[in-house]
XYZ file of C-alpha atoms in Angstrom:
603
model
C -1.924 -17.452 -3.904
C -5.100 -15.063 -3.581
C -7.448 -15.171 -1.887
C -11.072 -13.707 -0.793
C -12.111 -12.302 2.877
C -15.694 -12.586 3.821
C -17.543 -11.265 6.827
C -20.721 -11.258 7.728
C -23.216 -10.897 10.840
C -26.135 -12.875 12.261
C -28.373 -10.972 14.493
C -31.881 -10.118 14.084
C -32.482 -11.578 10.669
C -29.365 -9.981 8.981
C -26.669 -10.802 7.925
C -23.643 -8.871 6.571
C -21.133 -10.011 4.317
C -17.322 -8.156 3.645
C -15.340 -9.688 0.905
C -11.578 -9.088 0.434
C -8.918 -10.811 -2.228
C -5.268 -10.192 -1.775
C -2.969 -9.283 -3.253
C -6.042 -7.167 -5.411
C -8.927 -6.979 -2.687
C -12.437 -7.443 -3.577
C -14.744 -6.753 -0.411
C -18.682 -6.665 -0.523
C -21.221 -6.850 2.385
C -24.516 -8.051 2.219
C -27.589 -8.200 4.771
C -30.735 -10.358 4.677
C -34.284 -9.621 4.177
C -36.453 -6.116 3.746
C -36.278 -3.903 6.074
C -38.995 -0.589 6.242
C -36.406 2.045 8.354
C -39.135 4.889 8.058
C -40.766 5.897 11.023
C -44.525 5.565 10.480
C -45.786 9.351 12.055
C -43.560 12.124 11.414
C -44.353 15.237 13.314
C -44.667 17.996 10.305
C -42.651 20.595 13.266
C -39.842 18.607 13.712
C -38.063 19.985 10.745
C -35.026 17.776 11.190
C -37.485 14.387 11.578
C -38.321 15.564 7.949
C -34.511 15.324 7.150
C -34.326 12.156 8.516
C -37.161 10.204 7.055
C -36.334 11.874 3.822
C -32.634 9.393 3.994
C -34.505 6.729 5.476
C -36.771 6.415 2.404
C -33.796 6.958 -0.050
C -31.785 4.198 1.333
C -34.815 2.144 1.384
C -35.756 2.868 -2.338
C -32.721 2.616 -3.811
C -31.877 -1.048 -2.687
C -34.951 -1.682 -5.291
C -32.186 -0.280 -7.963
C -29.193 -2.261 -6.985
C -27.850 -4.889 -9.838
C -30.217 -8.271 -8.860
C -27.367 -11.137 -8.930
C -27.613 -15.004 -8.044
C -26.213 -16.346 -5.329
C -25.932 -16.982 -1.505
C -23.676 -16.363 1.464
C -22.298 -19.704 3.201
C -19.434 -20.451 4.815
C -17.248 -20.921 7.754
C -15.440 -17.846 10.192
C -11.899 -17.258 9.648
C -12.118 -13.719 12.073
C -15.241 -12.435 13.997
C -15.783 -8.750 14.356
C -18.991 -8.233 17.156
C -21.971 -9.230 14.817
C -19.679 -9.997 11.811
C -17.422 -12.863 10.734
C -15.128 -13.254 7.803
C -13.502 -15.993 5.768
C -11.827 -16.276 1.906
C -13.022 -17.199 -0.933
C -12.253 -16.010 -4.470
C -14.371 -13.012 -5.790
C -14.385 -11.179 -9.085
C -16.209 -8.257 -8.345
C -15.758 -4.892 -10.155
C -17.322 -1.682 -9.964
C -20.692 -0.612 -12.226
C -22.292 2.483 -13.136
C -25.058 3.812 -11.237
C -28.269 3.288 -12.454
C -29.776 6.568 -13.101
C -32.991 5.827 -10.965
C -30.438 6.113 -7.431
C -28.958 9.483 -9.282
C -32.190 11.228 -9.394
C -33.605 9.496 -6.213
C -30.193 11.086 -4.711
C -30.076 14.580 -6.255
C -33.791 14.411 -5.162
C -32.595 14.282 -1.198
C -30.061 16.336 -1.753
C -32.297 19.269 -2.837
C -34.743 18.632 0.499
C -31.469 18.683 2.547
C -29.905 21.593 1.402
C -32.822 23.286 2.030
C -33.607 22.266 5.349
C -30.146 23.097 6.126
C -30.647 26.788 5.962
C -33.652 26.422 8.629
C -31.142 24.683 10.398
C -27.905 26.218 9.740
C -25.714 24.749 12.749
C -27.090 21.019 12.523
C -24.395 19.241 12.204
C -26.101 15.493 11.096
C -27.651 17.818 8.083
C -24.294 18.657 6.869
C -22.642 15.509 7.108
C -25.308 13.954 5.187
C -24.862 16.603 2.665
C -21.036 16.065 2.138
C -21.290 12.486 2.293
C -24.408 11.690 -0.532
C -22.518 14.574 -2.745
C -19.201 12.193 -2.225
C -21.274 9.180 -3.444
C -22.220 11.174 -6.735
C -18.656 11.912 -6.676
C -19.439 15.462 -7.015
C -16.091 16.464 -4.612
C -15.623 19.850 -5.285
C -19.401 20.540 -4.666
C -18.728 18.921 -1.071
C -15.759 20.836 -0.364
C -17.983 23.687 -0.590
C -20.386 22.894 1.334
C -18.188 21.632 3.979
C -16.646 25.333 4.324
C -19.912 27.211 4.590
C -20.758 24.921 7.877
C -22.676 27.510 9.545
C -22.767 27.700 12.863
C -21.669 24.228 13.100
C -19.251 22.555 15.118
C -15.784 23.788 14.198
C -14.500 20.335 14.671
C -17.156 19.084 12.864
C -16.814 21.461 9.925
C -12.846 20.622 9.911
C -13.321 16.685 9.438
C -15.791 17.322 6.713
C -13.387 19.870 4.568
C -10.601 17.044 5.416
C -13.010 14.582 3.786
C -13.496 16.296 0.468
C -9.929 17.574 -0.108
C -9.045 13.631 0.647
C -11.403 12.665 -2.062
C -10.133 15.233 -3.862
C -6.749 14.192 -3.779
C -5.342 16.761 -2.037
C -3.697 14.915 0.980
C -1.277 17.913 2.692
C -4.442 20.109 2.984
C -6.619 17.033 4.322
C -3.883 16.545 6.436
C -4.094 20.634 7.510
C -7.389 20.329 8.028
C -7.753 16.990 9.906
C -5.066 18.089 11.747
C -7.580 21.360 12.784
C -10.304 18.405 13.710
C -8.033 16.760 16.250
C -7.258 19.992 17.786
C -10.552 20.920 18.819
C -12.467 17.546 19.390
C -12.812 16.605 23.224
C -9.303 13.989 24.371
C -11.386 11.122 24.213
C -12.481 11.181 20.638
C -8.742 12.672 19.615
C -7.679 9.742 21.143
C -9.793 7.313 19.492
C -8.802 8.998 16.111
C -5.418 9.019 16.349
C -4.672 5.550 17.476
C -5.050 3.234 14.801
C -6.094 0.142 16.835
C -8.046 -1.520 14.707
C -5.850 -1.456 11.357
C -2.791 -2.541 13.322
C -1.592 -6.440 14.053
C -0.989 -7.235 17.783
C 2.100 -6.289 17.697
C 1.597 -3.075 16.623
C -1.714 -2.222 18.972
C 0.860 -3.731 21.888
C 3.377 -0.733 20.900
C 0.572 2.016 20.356
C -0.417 1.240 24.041
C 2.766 0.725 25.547
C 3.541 4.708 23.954
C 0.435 5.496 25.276
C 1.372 4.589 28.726
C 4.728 6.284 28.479
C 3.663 9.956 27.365
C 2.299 11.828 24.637
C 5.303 12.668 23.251
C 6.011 9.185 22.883
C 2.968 7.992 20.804
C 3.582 11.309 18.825
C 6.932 9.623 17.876
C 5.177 6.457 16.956
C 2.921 7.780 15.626
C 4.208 9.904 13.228
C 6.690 6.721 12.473
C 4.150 4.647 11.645
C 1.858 6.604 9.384
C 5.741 7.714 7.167
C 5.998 3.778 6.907
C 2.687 3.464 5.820
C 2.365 6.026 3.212
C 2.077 4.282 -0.329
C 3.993 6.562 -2.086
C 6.927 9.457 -1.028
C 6.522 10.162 -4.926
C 2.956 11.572 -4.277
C 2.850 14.924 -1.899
C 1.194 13.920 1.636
C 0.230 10.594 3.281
C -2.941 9.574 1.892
C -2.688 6.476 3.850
C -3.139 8.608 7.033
C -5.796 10.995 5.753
C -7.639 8.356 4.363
C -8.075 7.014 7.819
C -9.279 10.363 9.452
C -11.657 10.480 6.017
C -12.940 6.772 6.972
C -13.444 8.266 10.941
C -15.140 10.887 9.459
C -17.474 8.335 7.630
C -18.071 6.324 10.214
C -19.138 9.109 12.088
C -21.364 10.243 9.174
C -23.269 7.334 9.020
C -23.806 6.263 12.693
C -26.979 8.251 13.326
C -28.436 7.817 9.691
C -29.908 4.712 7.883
C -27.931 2.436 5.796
C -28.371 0.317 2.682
C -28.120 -2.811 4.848
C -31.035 -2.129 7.220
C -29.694 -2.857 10.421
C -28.537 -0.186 13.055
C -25.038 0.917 13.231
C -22.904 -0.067 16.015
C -19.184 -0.384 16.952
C -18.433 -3.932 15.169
C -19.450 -1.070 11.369
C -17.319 1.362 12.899
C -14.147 -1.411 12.808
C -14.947 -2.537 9.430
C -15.253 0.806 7.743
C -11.773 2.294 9.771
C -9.877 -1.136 8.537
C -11.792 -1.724 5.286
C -12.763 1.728 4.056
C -16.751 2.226 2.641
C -18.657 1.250 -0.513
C -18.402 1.744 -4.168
C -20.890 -0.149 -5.139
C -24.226 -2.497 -4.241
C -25.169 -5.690 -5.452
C -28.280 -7.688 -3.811
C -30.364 -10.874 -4.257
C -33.665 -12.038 -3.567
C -35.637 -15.098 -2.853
C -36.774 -17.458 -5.261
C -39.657 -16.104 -5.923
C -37.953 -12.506 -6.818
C -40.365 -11.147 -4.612
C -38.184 -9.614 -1.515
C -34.650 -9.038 -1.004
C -32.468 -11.431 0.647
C -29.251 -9.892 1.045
C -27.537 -6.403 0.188
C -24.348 -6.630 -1.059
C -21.876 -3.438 -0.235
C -18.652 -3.798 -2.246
C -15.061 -2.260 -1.570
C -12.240 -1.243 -3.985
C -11.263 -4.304 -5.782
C -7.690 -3.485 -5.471
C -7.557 -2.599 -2.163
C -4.206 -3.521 -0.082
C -2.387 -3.362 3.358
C 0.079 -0.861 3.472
C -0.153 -0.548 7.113
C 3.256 -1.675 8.651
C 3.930 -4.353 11.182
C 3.860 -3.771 14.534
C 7.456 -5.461 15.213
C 9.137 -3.109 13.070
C 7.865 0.021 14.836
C 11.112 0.467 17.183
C 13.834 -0.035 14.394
C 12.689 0.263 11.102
C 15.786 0.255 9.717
C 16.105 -4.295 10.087
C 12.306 -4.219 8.406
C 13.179 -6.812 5.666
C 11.184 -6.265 2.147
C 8.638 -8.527 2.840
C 7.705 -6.704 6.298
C 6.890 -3.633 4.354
C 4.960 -5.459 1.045
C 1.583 -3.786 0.754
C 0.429 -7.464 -0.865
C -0.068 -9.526 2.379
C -1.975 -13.173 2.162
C -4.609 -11.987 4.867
C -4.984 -7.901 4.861
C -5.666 -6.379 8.382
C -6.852 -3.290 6.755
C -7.580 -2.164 2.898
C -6.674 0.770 1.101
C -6.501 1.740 -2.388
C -4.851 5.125 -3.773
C -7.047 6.803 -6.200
C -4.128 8.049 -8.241
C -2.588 3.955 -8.195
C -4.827 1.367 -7.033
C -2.398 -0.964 -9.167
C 0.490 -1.393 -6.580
C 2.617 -4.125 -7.222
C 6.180 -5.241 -5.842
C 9.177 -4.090 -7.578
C 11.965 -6.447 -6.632
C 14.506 -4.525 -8.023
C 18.473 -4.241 -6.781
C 19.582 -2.496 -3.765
C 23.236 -1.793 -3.429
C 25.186 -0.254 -0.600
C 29.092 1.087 -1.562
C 30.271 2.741 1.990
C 32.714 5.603 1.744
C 33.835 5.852 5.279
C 31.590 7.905 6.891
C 29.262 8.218 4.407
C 27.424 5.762 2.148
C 25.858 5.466 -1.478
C 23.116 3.812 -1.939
C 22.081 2.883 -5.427
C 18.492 1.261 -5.834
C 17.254 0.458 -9.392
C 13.455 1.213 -10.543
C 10.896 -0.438 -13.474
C 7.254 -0.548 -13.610
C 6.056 -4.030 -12.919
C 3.779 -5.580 -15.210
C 0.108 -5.674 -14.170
C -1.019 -9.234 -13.376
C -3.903 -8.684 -10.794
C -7.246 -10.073 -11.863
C -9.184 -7.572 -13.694
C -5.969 -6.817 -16.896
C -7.521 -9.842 -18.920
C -11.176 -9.237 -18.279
C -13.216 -7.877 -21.075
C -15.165 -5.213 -19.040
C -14.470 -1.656 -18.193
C -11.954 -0.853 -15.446
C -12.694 2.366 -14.238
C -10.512 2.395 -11.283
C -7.830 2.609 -14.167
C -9.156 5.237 -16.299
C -6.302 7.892 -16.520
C -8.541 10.848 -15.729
C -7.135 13.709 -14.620
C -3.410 11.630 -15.072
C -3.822 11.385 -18.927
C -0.483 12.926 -19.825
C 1.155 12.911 -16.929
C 4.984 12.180 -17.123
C 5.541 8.415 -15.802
C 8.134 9.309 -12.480
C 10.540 7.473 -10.478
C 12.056 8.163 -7.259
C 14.819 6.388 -4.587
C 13.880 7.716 -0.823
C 16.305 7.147 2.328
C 13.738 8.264 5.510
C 16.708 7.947 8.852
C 15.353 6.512 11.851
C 16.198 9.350 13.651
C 13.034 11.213 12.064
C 15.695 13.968 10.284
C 14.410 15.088 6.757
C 13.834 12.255 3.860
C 16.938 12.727 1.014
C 16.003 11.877 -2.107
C 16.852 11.543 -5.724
C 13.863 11.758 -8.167
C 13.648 11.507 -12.171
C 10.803 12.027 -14.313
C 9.988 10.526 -17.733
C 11.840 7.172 -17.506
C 10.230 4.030 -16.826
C 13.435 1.772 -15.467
C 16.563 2.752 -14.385
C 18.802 3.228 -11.221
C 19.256 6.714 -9.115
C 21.617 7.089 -6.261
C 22.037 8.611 -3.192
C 24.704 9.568 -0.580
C 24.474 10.067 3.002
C 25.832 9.552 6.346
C 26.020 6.241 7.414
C 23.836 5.595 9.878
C 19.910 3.339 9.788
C 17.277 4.135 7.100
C 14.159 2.750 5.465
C 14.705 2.931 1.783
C 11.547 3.092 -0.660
C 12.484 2.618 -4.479
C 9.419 3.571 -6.467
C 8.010 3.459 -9.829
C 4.674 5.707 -10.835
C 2.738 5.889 -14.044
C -0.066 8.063 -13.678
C -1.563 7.609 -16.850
C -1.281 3.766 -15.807
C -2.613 4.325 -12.607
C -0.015 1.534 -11.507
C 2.742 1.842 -9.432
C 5.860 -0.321 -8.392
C 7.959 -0.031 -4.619
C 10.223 -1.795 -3.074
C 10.559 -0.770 0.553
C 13.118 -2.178 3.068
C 15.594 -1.138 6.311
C 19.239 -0.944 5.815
C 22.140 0.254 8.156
C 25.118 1.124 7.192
C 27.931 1.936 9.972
C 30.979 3.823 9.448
C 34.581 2.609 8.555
C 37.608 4.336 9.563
C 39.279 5.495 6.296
C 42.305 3.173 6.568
C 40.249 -0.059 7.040
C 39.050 -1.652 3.530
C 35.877 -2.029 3.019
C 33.584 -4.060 0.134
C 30.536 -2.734 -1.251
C 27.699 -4.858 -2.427
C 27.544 -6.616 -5.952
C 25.515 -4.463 -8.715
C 24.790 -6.646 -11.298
C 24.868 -4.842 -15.273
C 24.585 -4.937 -18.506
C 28.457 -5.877 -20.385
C 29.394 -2.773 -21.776
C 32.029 -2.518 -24.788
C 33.441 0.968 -22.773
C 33.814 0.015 -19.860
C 32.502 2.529 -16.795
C 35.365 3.755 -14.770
C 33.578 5.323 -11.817
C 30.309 3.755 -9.859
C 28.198 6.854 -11.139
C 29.086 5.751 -14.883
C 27.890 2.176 -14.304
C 24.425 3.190 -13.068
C 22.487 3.657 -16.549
C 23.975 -0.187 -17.518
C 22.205 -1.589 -13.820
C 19.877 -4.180 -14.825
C 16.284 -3.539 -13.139
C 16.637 -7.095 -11.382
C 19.157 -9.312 -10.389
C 17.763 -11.853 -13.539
C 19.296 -12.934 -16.363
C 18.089 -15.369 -19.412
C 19.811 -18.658 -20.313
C 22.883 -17.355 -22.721
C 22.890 -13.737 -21.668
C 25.728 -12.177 -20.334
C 26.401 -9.867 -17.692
C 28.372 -7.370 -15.764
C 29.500 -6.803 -12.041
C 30.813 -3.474 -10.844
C 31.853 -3.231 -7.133
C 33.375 -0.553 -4.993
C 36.583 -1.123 -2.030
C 37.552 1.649 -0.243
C 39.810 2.293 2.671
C 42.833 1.557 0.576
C 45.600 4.021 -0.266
C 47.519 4.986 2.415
C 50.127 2.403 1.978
C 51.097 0.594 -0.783
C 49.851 -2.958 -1.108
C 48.610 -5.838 -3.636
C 45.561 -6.714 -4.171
C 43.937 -10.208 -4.619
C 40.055 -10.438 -6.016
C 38.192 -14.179 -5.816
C 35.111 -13.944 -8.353
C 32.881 -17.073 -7.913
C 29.290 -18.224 -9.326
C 27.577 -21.245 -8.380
C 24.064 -22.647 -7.990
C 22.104 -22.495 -4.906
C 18.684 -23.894 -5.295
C 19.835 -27.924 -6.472
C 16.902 -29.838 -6.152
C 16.697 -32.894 -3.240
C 17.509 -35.545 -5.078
C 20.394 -34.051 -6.609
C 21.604 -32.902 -3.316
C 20.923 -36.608 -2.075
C 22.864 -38.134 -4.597
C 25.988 -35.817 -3.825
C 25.806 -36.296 -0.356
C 26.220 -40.603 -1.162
C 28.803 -39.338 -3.872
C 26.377 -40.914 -6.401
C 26.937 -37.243 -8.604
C 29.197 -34.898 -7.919
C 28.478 -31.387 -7.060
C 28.656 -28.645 -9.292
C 32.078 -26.991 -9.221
C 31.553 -23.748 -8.639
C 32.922 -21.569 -11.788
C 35.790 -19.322 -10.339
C 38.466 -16.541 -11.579
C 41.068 -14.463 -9.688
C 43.545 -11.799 -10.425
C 46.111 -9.722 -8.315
C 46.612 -5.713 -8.491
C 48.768 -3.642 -7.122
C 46.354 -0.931 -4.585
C 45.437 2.745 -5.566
C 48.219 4.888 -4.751
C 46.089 7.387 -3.056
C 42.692 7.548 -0.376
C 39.768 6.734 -2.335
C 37.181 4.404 -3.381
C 38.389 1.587 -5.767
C 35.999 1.117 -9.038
C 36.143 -2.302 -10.613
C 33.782 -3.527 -13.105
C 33.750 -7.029 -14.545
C 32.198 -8.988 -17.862
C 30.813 -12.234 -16.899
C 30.415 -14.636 -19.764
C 28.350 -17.800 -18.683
C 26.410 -19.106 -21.508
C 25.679 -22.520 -20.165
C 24.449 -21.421 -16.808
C 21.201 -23.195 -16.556
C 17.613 -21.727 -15.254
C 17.779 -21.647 -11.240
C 19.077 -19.753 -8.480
C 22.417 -18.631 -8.042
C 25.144 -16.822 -6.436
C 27.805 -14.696 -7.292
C 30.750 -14.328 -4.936
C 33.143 -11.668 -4.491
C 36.392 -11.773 -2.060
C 39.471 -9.254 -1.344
C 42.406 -10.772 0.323
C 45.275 -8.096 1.160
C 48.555 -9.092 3.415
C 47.385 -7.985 7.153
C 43.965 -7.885 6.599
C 40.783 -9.743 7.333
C 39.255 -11.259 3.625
C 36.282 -9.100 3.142
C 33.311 -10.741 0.950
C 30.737 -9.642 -0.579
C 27.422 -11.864 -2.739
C 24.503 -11.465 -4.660
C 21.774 -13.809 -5.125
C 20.708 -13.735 -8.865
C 18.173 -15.872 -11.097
C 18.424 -17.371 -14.499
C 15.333 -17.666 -16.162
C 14.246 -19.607 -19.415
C 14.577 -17.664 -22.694
């Protein structure tokens, strides 16, 4: 289900309006009536009052330019935020060209800044207004520049702004670098207010940011730098944009509190919230009255696509139990909204996961595909520019499986590039890890992940152990070792009506004495509707017998893991849910099992 956040705020005739849709997120804020923000006597010595009415008057004209649509804001609050309240609707909203009235109006003001700036070569407003209108032309490498010749500027100051445009730039280890420089030398207070992510975190999580906070520094470090790794979009992509693109949003914020805005009312902490959690504008609608003769409401739109990729707080202390769905970026009701510039298409991948322990150690085998693009926009006839390839045209589409321990040692990973599905393995230690399978197409601009804990504890090497199920193509040669069987993994555990398929399973711990084997293979259905399940339980149908086979083998003659691989021929299996069962029995042992849930789907 989708749906479409709102907010807006009453308050001295405005109102402001923030629309969201999830999983794709279309956000927009709007604000009633005409407002002149131009101060009516400007002193011609107060060189930086010039400055200042100069973006006064280019907000106020360029509202005049904004697309006119129809419409009105109604509804009831889901969420208030100080002057602002939300709630969802559906929304279709997708970004527009620039009319070429607000370009010149723009370039215009930035001329008048630039050279005010070198009367006034440590005013720090003057810069930031600089930086920010150049990021609105999307002119990023211009701002980068004139973010590093700050003057006598605050260093701090000058540090946020250069992490800004190398954010926008895409270049998230230096934003990092230089955001990193920011925090340094800003006063505790504002550090503080940086770094703690507050607002963009549910309950849970603000409870566990204050209770570190409480503790010690080094303890929100450690949670810190825990919860920005989970909430990085990508491990593909080099640095967490996720985190820099909050320090680029304070940075915003910060921008825009002591200058005039498109929606005409002042800026206060209740705009500071919604631009950390939301992110700012790409584009303005508004609407007017019924005569056409004032405006109405100012409509401020977000990234269409935008998701949560912020974690929850309750898997903060052990990552490693955070089921898939904790760590989906596609939640009902977002918290916060980001998009990544280089994939603002980020879908689930719901592909296989497989553990096969080794005693100490562990492989861990997660399959990879691109997931097909179903958010709103794919069957639109308009332009989608947040999907124009850009810079990406021709880059290799890249896959990679990630194991990040809980103990914060180094990531291990196993990357491939050029393939679009496939499976890639890893070995470690045993021990607790969050595992992120990912899929990237650059050219695509769409990306796939499936991100989940997992533990694995060791086995002493004389105790059998069972790996999971990985579910495969049949093969006519069959694989003899688990690394063989990895380019026949199918991308999901799914099947079609008819098709056949393939298990392959590791045991290990045998070897050291001699002993027979006994495997129990087993597939039945799991998802029988009510009535069905009614009628068995008065014995008016019987249930299903689940389809069985079982075979005894004598045990490897020496230590190591046991590879067994399996063609499963089940043409009459019908569309539904089901499971496929795996048991060892040895003499003086405990039966070890092991299942996977699969689906059949309709040719």
């Amino acid at each position: 289900m989708k749906s479409r956040r709102h907010l807006y705020a009453r308050g001295l005739g405005t109102l402001l309006l923030i629309c969201a849709t999830s999983p794709q997120v279309n956000m927009a804020q709007s604000v009633y009536r005409e407002i002149d923000t131009v101060a009516a006597v400007i002193d011609s010595s107060d060189i930086q009052g010039i400055a200042r009415a100069a973006q006064a008057r280019f907000e106020r004209q360029r509202i005049r330019h904004f697309p006119l649509i129809l419409g009105s804001v109604n509804g009831v609050c889901d969420e208030r935020v100080g002057r602002f309240c939300s709630w969802y609707d559906e929304g279709d909203w997708y970004p527009r060209p620039e009319s070429v009235q607000v370009e010149e109006l723009r370039e215009e003001l930035l001329v008048l800044l630039d050279s005010i700036q070198v009367l006034l070569p440590g005013d720090g407003w003057l810069l930031g207004q600089r930086v920010w209108y150049l990021s609105e032309a999307r002119r990023w490498e211009e701002a980068l520049e004139t973010a590093r010749s700050c003057g006598t500027v605050e260093p701090w100051w000058c540090a946020a702004l250069v992490g800004f445009s190398l954010h926008g730039l895409e270049r998230y280890v230096e934003a990092d670098r230089a955001f990193s420089i920011a925090i340094d030398r800003m006063d505790s207070g504002q550090s503080l207010r940086w770094r703690v992510p507050r607002w963009i975190m549910d309950d849970d999580g603000q409870n566990a940011l204050k209770e570190a906070e409480n503790l010690s520094s080094e303890s929100l470090d450690t949670v810190l730098e825990r919860l920005w790794l989970l909430a990085d979009p990508l491990y593909l992509v080099e640095g967490n944009d996720r985190k820099t693109s909050h320090y680029a949003r304070w940075t915003v914020a910060t921008i825009r509190e002591e200058a005039k805005n498109p929606y005409r009312i002042s800026w206060g902490k209740d705009l500071d919230e919604l631009t950390i959690r939301h992110g700012w504008e790409l584009g303005w609608d508004r609407t007017s009255d019924t005569g056409f003769t004032t405006v109405e409401h100012v409509i401020g739109h977000k990234h269409p696509e935008g998701r949560d990729y912020m974690p929850p707080g309750k898997v903060l202390n052990t990552p490693s139990r955070a089921a898939p769905e904790d760590l989906r970026a596609d939640v009902e009701r977002p918290r916060s909204l980001y998009a990544p510039a280089y994939a603002p298409v980020f879908l689930p991948m719901e592909g296989q996961v497989a553990l096969f322990p080794r005693g100490s150690r562990v492989v861990v085998v997660g399959t990879h595909f691109l997931p097909d693009d179903t958010t709103r926009h794919v069957g639109h006839d308009h332009p989608i520019p947040w999907l124009d390839p850009g810079a990406q045209d021709g880059m290799l589409d890249r896959a990679g499986t990630f194991l990040v321990p809980q103990d914060g040692a180094r990531i291990k990973s196993a990357q491939r590039m050029g393939y679009v599905e496939g499976a890639l393995s890893l070995e470690v230690p045993s021990g607790s890890y969050v595992l992120s399978a990912e899929m990237w197409s650059p050219s695509k601009r769409r990306a796939g992940r499936l991100r989940m804990g997992l533990e694995s504890l060791p086995v002493p090497e004389d105790v059998a152990s069972l790996s999971d199920i990985l579910m495969l193509r049949p093969s006519s040669e069959e694989p003899e070792v688990l690394e063989a069987s990895l380019p026949l993994a199918l991308k999901r555990a799914e099947i079609l009506t008819g098709q056949t398929f393939a298990i392959a399973w590791e045991v290990a711990g045998l070897g050291f004495r001699s002993e027979t084997l006994l495997f129990e293979v087993s597939v039945s259905q799991i998802n029988r509707g009510v009535l069905r399940q009614i009628g068995e339980f008065l014995r008016i149908t019987k249930p299903p017998r689940p389809l069985r086979l079982s075979w005894e083998e004598l045990g490897p003659q020496s230590p190591g893991p046991l590879f067994r691989y399996l063609n499963l021929d089940l043409p009459n299996l019908k569309a539904g849910k089901y499971e496929v069962r795996l048991v060892l029995k040895t003499v003086g042992r405990a039966d070890a099992v092991s299942a996977r849930v699969f689906s059949v789907k309709e040719r």
